Short mmCIF file of C-alpha atoms and ligand atoms in Angstrom, two decimals:
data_model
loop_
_atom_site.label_atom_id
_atom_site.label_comp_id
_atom_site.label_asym_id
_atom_site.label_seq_id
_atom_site.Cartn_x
_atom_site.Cartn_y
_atom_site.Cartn_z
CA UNK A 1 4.87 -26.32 19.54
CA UNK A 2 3.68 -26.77 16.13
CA UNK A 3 0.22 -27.29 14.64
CA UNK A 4 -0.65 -28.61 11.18
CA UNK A 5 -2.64 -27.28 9.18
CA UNK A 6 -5.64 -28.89 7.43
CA UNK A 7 -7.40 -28.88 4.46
CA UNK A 8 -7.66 -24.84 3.91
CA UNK A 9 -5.24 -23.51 0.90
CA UNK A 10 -3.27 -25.05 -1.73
CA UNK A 11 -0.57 -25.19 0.81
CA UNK A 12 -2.67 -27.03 3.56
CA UNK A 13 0.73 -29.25 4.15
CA UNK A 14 2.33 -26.58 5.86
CA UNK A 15 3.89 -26.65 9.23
CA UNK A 16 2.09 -23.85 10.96
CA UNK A 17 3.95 -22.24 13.60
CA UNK A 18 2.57 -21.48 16.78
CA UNK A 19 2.19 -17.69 18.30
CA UNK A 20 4.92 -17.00 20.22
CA UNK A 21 3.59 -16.70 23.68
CA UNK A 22 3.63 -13.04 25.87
CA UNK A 23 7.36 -13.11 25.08
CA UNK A 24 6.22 -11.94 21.57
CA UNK A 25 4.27 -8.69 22.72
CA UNK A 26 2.97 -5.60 20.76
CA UNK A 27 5.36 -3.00 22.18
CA UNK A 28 8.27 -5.55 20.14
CA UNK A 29 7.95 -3.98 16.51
CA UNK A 30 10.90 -1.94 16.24
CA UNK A 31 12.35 -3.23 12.82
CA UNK A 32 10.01 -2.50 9.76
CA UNK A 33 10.95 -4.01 6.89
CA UNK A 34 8.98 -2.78 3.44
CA UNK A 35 9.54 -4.26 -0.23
CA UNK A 36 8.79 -2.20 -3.02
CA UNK A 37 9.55 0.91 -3.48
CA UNK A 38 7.04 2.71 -5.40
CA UNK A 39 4.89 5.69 -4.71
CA UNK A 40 3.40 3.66 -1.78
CA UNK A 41 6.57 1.98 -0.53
CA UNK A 42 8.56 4.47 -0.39
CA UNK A 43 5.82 7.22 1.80
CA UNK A 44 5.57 3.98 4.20
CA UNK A 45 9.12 4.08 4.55
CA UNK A 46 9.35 7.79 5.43
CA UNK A 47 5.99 7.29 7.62
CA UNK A 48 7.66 4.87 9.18
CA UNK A 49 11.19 6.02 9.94
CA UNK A 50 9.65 9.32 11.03
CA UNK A 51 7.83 7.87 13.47
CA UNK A 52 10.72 5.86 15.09
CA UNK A 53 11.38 2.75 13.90
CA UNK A 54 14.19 0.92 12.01
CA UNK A 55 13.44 0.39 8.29
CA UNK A 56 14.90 -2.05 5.75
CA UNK A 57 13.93 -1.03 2.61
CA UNK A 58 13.92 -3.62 -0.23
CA UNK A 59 14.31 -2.86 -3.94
CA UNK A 60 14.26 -4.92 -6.58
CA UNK A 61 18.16 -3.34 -7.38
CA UNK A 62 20.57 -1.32 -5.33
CA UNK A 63 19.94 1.44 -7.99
CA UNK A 64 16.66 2.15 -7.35
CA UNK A 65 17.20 1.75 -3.38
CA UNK A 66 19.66 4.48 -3.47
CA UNK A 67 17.44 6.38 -5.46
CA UNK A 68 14.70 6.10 -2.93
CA UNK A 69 16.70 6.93 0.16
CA UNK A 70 18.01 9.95 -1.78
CA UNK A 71 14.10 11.12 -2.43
CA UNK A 72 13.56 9.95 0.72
CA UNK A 73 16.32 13.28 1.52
CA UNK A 74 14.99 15.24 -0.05
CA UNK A 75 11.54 14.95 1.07
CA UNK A 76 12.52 15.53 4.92
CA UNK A 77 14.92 18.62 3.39
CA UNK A 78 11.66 19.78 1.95
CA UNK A 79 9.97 19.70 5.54
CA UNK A 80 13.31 21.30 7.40
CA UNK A 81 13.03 24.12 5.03
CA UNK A 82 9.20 24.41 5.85
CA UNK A 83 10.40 24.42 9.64
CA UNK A 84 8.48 20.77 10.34
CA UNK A 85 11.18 19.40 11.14
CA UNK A 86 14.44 19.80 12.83
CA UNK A 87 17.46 19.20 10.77
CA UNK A 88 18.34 17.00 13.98
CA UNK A 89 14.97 15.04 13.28
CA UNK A 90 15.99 14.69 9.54
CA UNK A 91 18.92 13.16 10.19
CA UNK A 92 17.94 10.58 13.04
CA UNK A 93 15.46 9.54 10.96
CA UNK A 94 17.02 8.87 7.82
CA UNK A 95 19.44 6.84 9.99
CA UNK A 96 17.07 4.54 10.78
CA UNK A 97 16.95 3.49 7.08
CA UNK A 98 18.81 1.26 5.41
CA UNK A 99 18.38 0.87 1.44
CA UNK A 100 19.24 -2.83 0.06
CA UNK A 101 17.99 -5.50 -2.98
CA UNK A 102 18.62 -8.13 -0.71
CA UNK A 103 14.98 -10.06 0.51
CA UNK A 104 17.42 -11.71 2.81
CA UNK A 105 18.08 -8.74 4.63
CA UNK A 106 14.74 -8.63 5.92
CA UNK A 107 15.51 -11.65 8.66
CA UNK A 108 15.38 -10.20 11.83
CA UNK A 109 12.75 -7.62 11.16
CA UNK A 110 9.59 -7.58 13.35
CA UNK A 111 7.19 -6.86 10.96
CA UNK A 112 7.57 -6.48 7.02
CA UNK A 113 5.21 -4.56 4.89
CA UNK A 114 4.62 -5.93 1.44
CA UNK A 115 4.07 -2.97 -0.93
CA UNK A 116 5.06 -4.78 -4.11
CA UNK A 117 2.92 -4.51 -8.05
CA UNK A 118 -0.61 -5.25 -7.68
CA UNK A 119 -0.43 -9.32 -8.76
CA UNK A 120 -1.52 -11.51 -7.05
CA UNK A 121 1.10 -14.19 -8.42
CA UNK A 122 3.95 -11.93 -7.44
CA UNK A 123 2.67 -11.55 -3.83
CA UNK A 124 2.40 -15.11 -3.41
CA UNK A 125 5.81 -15.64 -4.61
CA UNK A 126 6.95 -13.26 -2.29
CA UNK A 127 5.00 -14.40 0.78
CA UNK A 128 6.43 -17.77 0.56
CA UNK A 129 9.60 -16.30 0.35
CA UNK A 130 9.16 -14.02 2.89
CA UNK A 131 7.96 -16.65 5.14
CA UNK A 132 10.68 -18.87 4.66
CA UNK A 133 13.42 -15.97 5.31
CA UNK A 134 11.97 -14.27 8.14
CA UNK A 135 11.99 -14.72 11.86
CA UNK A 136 8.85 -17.15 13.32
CA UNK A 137 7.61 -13.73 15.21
CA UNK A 138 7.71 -11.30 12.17
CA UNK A 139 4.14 -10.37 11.32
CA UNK A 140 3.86 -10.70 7.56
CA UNK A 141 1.74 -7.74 6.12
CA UNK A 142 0.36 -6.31 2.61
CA UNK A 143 -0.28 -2.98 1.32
CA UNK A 144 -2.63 -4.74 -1.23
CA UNK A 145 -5.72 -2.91 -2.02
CA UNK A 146 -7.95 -5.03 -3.32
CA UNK A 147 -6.27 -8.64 -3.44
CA UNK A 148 -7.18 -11.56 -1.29
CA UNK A 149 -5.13 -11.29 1.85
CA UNK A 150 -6.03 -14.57 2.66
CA UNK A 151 -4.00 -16.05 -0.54
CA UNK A 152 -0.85 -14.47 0.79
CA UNK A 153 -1.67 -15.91 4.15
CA UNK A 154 -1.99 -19.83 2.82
CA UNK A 155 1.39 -18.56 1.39
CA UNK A 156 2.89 -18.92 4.14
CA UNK A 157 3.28 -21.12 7.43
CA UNK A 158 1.69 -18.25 9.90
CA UNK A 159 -1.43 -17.73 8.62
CA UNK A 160 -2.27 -16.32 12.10
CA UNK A 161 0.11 -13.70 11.73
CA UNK A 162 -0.92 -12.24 7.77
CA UNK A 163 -2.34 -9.40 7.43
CA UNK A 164 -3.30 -6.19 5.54
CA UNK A 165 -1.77 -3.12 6.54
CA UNK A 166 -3.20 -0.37 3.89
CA UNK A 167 -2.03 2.99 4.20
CA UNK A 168 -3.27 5.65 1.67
CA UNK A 169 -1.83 8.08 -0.99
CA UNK A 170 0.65 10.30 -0.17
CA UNK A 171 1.18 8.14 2.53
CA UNK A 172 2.98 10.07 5.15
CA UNK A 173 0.04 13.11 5.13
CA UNK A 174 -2.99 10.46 4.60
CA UNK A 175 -4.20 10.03 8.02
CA UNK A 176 -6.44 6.54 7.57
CA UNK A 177 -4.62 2.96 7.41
CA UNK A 178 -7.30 -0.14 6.64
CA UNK A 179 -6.11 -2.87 8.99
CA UNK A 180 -7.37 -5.89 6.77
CA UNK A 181 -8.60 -8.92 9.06
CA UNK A 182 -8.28 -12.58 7.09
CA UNK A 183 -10.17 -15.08 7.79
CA UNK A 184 -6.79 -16.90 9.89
CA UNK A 185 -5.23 -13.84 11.60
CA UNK A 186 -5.41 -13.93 15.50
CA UNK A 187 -6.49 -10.92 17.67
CA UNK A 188 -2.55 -10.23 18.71
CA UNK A 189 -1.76 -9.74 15.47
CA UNK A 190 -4.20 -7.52 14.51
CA UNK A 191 -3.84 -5.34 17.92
CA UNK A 192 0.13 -5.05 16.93
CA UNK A 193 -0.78 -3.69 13.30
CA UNK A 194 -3.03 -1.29 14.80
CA UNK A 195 -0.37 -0.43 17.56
CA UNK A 196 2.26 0.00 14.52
CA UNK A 197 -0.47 2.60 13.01
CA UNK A 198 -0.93 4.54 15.53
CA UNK A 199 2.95 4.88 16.80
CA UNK A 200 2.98 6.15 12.80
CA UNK A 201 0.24 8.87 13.83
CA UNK A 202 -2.28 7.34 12.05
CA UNK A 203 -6.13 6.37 12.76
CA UNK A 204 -6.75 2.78 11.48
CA UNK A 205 -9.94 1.29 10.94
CA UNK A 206 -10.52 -2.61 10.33
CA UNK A 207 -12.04 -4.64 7.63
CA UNK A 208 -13.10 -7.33 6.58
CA UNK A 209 -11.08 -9.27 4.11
CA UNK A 210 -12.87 -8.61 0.70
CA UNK A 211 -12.10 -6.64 -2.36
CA UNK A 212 -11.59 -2.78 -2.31
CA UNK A 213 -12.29 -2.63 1.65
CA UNK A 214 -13.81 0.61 2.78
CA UNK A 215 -12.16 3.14 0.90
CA UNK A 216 -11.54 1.76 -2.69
CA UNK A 217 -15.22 -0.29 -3.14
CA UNK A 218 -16.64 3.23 -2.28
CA UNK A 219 -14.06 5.66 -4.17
CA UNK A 220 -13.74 3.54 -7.70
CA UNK A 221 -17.11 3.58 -9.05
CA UNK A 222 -17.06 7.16 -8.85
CA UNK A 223 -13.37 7.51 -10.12
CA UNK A 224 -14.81 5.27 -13.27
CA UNK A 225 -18.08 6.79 -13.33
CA UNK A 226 -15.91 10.49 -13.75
CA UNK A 227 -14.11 8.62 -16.76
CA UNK A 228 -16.99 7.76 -18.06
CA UNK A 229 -18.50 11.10 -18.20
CA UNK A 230 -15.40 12.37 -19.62
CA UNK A 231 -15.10 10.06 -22.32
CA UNK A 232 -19.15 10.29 -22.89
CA UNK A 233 -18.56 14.16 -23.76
CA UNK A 234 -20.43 15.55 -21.16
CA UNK A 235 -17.69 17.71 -19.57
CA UNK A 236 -14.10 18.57 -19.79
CA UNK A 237 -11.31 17.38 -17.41
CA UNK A 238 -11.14 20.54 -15.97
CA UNK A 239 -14.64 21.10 -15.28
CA UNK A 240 -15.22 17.98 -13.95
CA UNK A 241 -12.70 18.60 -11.43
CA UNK A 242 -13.20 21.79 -10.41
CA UNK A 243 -16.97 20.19 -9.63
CA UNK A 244 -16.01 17.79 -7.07
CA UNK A 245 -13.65 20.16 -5.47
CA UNK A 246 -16.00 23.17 -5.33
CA UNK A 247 -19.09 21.29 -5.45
CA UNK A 248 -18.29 18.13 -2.65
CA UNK A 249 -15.40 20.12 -0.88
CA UNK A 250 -13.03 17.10 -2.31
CA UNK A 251 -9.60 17.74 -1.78
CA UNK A 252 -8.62 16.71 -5.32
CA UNK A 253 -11.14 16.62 -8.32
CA UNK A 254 -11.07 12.84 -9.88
CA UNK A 255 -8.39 13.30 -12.75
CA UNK A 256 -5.83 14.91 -10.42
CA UNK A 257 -6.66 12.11 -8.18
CA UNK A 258 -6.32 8.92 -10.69
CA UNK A 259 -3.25 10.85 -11.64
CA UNK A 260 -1.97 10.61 -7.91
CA UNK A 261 -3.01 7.16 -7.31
CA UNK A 262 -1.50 6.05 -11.27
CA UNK A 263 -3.86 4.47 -14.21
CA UNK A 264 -2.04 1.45 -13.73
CA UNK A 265 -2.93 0.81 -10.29
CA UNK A 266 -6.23 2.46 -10.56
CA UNK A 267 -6.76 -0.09 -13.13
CA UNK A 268 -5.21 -3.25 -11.27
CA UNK A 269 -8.55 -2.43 -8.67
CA UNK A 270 -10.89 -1.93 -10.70
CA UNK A 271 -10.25 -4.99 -12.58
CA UNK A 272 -9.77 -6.81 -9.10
CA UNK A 273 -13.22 -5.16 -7.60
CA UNK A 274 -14.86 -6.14 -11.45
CA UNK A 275 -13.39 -10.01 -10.68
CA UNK A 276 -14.95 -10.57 -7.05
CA UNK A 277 -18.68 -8.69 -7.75
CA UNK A 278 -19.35 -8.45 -11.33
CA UNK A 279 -20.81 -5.36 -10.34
CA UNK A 280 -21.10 -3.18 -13.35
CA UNK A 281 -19.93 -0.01 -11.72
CA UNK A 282 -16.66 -1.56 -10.98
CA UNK A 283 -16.29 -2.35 -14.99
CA UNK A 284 -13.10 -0.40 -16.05
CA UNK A 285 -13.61 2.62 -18.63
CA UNK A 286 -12.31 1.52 -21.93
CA UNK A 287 -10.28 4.68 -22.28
CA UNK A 288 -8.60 4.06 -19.04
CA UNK A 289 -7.59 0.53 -20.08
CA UNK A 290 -6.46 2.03 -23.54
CA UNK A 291 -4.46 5.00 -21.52
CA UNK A 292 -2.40 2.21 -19.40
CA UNK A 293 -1.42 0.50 -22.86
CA UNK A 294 -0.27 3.70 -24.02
CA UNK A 295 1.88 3.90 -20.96
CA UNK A 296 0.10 7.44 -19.63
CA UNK A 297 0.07 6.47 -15.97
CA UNK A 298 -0.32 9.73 -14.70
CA UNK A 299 1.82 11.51 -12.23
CA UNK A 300 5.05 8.40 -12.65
CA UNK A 301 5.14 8.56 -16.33
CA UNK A 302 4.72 12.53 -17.03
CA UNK A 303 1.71 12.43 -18.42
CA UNK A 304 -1.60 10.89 -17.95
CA UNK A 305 -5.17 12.88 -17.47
CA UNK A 306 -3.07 16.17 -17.18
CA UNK A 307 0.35 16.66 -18.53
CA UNK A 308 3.26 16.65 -15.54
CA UNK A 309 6.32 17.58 -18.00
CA UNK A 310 6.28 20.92 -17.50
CA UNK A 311 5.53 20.92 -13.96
CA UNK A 312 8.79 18.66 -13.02
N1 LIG B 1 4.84 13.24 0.63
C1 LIG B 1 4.95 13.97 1.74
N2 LIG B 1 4.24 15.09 1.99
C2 LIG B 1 3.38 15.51 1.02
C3 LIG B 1 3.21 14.81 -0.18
C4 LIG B 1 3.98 13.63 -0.36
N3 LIG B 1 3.88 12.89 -1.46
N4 LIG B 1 2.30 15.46 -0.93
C5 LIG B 1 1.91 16.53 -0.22
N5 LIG B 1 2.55 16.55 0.96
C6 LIG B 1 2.37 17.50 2.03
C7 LIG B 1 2.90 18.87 1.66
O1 LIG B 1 4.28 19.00 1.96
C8 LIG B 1 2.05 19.77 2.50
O2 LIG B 1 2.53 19.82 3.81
P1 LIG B 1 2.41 21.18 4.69
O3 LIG B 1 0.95 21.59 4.61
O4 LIG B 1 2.82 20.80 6.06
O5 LIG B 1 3.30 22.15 4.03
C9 LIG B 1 0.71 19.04 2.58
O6 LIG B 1 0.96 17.68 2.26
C10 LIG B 1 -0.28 19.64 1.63
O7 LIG B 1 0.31 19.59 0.33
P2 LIG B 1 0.20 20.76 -0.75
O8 LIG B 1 0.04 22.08 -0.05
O9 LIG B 1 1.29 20.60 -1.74
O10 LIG B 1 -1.09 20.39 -1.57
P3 LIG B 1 -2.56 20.15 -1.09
O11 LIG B 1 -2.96 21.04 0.05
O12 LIG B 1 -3.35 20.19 -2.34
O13 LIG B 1 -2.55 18.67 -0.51
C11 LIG B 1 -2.85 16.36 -0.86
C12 LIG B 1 -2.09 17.60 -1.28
C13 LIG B 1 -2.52 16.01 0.60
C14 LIG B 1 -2.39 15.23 -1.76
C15 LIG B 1 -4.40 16.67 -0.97
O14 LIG B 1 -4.67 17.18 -2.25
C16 LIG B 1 -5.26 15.45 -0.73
O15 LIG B 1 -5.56 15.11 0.40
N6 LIG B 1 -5.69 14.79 -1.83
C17 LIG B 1 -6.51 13.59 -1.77
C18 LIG B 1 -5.62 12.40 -1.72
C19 LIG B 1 -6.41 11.13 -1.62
O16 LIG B 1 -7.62 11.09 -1.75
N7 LIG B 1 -5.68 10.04 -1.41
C20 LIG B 1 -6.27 8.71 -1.35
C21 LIG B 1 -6.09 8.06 -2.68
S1 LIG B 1 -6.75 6.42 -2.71
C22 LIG B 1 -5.49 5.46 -2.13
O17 LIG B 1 -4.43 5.88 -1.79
C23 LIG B 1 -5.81 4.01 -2.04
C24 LIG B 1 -4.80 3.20 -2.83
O18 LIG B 1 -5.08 1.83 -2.57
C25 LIG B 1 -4.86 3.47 -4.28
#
């Protein structure tokens, strides 16, 4: 069977295909395919694979693929050695991932988990692709954080079956996912994102589809505000951290934190949360925009708040 669709998205011509009836249940996710392989990609890759299921792990070059899968090694070495794992565990696990820069290699994947830069011209690109090389019953998701899921969804031919996935940073100790609901997604899609989260041991929570969701409308004000106070004098970078660690019980004070997360990124949503609200709070710092032209990104690039040389 297939439907039109009308009228809704620049790419309202589309032939959309129909759900695949009960054939298509949740219990089939077994391959996981993820593209990009940054900070985020790469922890949903290990999340993933821990938890059981198949990964295909796209690049953009067989270089930095092999380079993942060997970090990848090392991390689960790291959690032998801690007695977490099994080296048995270790090894079935990084079995079940295969390393490529081949987008084609995602087709016969069940579900593919977008975790790509954060622009939204990129995403597109790669949704339509995605769409087009992917089986009709792969659920099509994004990591996004603050971009419009629905764009990637008009992307494609199944809007009912785009969605946002959102795990958080490091992913495979960060117990939350944000299951982002689009305006088109059905109800079986949804329920197999949140059955995918859960096999991964995580607790997911759903949202609406709007800029920041739960976790990063509430978290970057106050990672911008602690900029701000910074750059206004009032305290140093140490202080400031060692406040909202001893005086909230935060895990992280905000510096160490934007260092986790990466300037870049942290920037990419703020500017995104600034775009859909023009809510003051969510204006970026100047010396945060100033940091990401001078390339100090934090933990990625060595140095950004705090300086990382030393401590590689
Ligand atoms: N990958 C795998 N495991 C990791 C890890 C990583 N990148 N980083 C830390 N771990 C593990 C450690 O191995 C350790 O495991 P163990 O207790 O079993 O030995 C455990 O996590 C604790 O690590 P550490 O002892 O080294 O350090 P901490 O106790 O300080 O914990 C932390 C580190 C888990 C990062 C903790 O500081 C924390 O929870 N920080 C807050 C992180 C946060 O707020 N993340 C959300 C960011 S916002 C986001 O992601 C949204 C996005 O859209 C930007």
């Amino acid at each position: 069977m297939v439907a039109v669709c009308r009228g809704r998205g620049k790419r309202s011509d589309l032939a959309v295909r129909a759900p695949t009836p009960l054939a298509w249940s949740l219990m089939s996710i077994a391959r996981v395919g993820i593209v990009g392989s940054g900070i985020m990609g790469s922890g949903i890759a290990e999340t993933a694979a821990t938890a059981g299921f198949e990964v295909v792990l796209r690049s953009r070059s067989q270089t930095t693929a092999d380079a993942t899968l060997a970090a990848l090694e090392k991390s689960l070495d790291r959690q032998v050695d801690k007695g977490k794992r099994t080296p048995e565990e270790r090894d079935q696990a990084l079995g079940r991932v295969t390393g490529t820069s081949d987008l084609g290699a995602l087709k016969g994947v069940d579900l593919v988990i977008e975790s790509v830069v954060e622009d939204l011209a990129v995403k597109k690109e790669l949704f339509n692709e995605l769409d087009r090389i992917t089986d009709d019953h792969a659920i099509l998701a994004t990591n996004t954080s603050t971009l419009p899921v629905i764009e990637l969804a008009m992307q494609t031919g199944r809007p009912d079956r785009v969605c946002g996935i959102h795990f958080f940073n490091p992913a495979p100790v960060m117990s939350l996912v944000e299951l982002v609901r689009p305006l088109t997604v059905s109800d079986e899609t949804l329920a197999a994102a949140r059955d995918f989260a859960e096999t991964c041991g995580k607790s997911p929570v759903e949202v609406k589809d709007q800029a920041g969701f739960i976790v990063n409308a509430l978290l970057f004000p106050y990672l911008n505000n602690a900029v701000r106070l910074y750059e206004q004098g009032v305290a140093s970078l140490d202080d400031i951290d060692t406040a909202m660690k001893g005086g909230c019980g935060f895990p992280m004070g905000p510096f160490a934190l934007l260092d986790l997360v990466g300037l870049d990124t942290s920037l990419a949503i703020l500017d995104a949360l600034y775009a859909e609200f023009r809510d003051p709070n969510y204006a970026a710092v100047p010396l945060l925009r100033r940091m990401v032209v001078a390339e100090q990104l934090g933990r990625k690039s060595g140095q950004g708040f705090f300086d990382y040389h030393a401590r590689k």
